Amino acid sequence: MDYQVVSEYDPESRAHTATVTGLPIVVDADSEEEAVQLAKEAIALYFEEARGPKEPVRVKVVTVAL
């Protein structure tokens, strides 16, 4: 099964954050590559702990204007 990983970079903290759409996974790392790798490992751990795939959480992305 494929999962979408959203990668973000914060120039102030110089941190890369990766979140997995539909799963309660958020990781921080020093590089984008490391963040994606940690997200992949977290997905595997999530399903290992759950003892099998669960129905992913439904996610809606909303854009707001300030």
PDB file of C-alpha atoms in Angstrom:
ATOM      1  CA  MET A   1       0.000   0.000   0.000  1.00  0.00           C
ATOM      2  CA  ASP A   2       1.252   3.501  -0.786  1.00  0.00           C
ATOM      3  CA  TYR A   3       1.094   6.413   1.658  1.00  0.00           C
ATOM      4  CA  GLN A   4       1.580  10.113   1.045  1.00  0.00           C
ATOM      5  CA  VAL A   5       4.323  11.742   3.094  1.00  0.00           C
ATOM      6  CA  VAL A   6       4.161  15.531   3.382  1.00  0.00           C
ATOM      7  CA  SER A   7       7.597  17.079   3.853  1.00  0.00           C
ATOM      8  CA  GLU A   8       8.000  20.592   5.271  1.00  0.00           C
ATOM      9  CA  TYR A   9      11.108  22.682   5.927  1.00  0.00           C
ATOM     10  CA  ASP A  10      11.267  25.447   8.528  1.00  0.00           C
ATOM     11  CA  PRO A  11      14.123  27.834   7.670  1.00  0.00           C
ATOM     12  CA  GLU A  12      14.096  29.404  11.147  1.00  0.00           C
ATOM     13  CA  SER A  13      14.674  26.137  13.017  1.00  0.00           C
ATOM     14  CA  ARG A  14      16.311  24.413  10.017  1.00  0.00           C
ATOM     15  CA  ALA A  15      14.158  21.372  10.768  1.00  0.00           C
ATOM     16  CA  HIS A  16      12.466  19.057   8.312  1.00  0.00           C
ATOM     17  CA  THR A  17       9.107  17.646   9.351  1.00  0.00           C
ATOM     18  CA  ALA A  18       7.327  14.761   7.678  1.00  0.00           C
ATOM     19  CA  THR A  19       3.708  13.827   8.287  1.00  0.00           C
ATOM     20  CA  VAL A  20       1.839  10.853   6.887  1.00  0.00           C
ATOM     21  CA  THR A  21      -1.551  11.648   5.423  1.00  0.00           C
ATOM     22  CA  GLY A  22      -4.271   9.641   7.151  1.00  0.00           C
ATOM     23  CA  LEU A  23      -2.058   8.293   9.931  1.00  0.00           C
ATOM     24  CA  PRO A  24      -1.075   9.819  13.283  1.00  0.00           C
ATOM     25  CA  ILE A  25       2.598  10.109  12.306  1.00  0.00           C
ATOM     26  CA  VAL A  26       4.790  13.214  12.590  1.00  0.00           C
ATOM     27  CA  VAL A  27       8.602  13.061  12.561  1.00  0.00           C
ATOM     28  CA  ASP A  28      11.347  15.695  12.699  1.00  0.00           C
ATOM     29  CA  ALA A  29      14.827  15.368  11.217  1.00  0.00           C
ATOM     30  CA  ASP A  30      17.872  17.302  10.054  1.00  0.00           C
ATOM     31  CA  SER A  31      17.290  16.519   6.357  1.00  0.00           C
ATOM     32  CA  GLU A  32      14.376  15.748   4.067  1.00  0.00           C
ATOM     33  CA  GLU A  33      15.802  12.323   3.257  1.00  0.00           C
ATOM     34  CA  GLU A  34      16.066  11.445   6.951  1.00  0.00           C
ATOM     35  CA  ALA A  35      12.533  12.712   7.630  1.00  0.00           C
ATOM     36  CA  VAL A  36      11.085  10.560   4.824  1.00  0.00           C
ATOM     37  CA  GLN A  37      13.054   7.523   6.020  1.00  0.00           C
ATOM     38  CA  LEU A  38      11.812   8.037   9.584  1.00  0.00           C
ATOM     39  CA  ALA A  39       8.258   8.359   8.275  1.00  0.00           C
ATOM     40  CA  LYS A  40       8.615   5.036   6.408  1.00  0.00           C
ATOM     41  CA  GLU A  41       9.878   3.352   9.568  1.00  0.00           C
ATOM     42  CA  ALA A  42       7.051   4.895  11.588  1.00  0.00           C
ATOM     43  CA  ILE A  43       4.453   3.565   9.143  1.00  0.00           C
ATOM     44  CA  ALA A  44       5.854   0.045   9.520  1.00  0.00           C
ATOM     45  CA  LEU A  45       5.873   0.368  13.321  1.00  0.00           C
ATOM     46  CA  TYR A  46       2.342   1.746  13.349  1.00  0.00           C
ATOM     47  CA  PHE A  47       0.967  -1.275  11.529  1.00  0.00           C
ATOM     48  CA  GLU A  48       3.136  -3.696  13.474  1.00  0.00           C
ATOM     49  CA  GLU A  49       1.708  -2.315  16.707  1.00  0.00           C
ATOM     50  CA  ALA A  50      -1.818  -2.411  15.332  1.00  0.00           C
ATOM     51  CA  ARG A  51      -1.234  -6.000  14.128  1.00  0.00           C
ATOM     52  CA  GLY A  52      -2.438  -5.331  10.655  1.00  0.00           C
ATOM     53  CA  PRO A  53      -3.656  -2.476   8.512  1.00  0.00           C
ATOM     54  CA  LYS A  54      -6.414  -0.293   9.907  1.00  0.00           C
ATOM     55  CA  GLU A  55      -8.721   1.966   7.989  1.00  0.00           C
ATOM     56  CA  PRO A  56      -6.743   5.220   7.578  1.00  0.00           C
ATOM     57  CA  VAL A  57      -8.129   8.364   9.144  1.00  0.00           C
ATOM     58  CA  ARG A  58      -9.865  10.593   6.622  1.00  0.00           C
ATOM     59  CA  VAL A  59      -8.012  13.862   6.143  1.00  0.00           C
ATOM     60  CA  LYS A  60      -9.138  17.113   4.590  1.00  0.00           C
ATOM     61  CA  VAL A  61      -6.651  19.873   3.750  1.00  0.00           C
ATOM     62  CA  VAL A  62      -8.108  23.358   4.080  1.00  0.00           C
ATOM     63  CA  THR A  63      -6.418  26.584   2.986  1.00  0.00           C
ATOM     64  CA  VAL A  64      -7.126  29.649   5.098  1.00  0.00           C
ATOM     65  CA  ALA A  65      -6.310  33.265   4.319  1.00  0.00           C
ATOM     66  CA  LEU A  66      -4.864  35.581   6.938  1.00  0.00           C
TER      67      LEU A  66
END
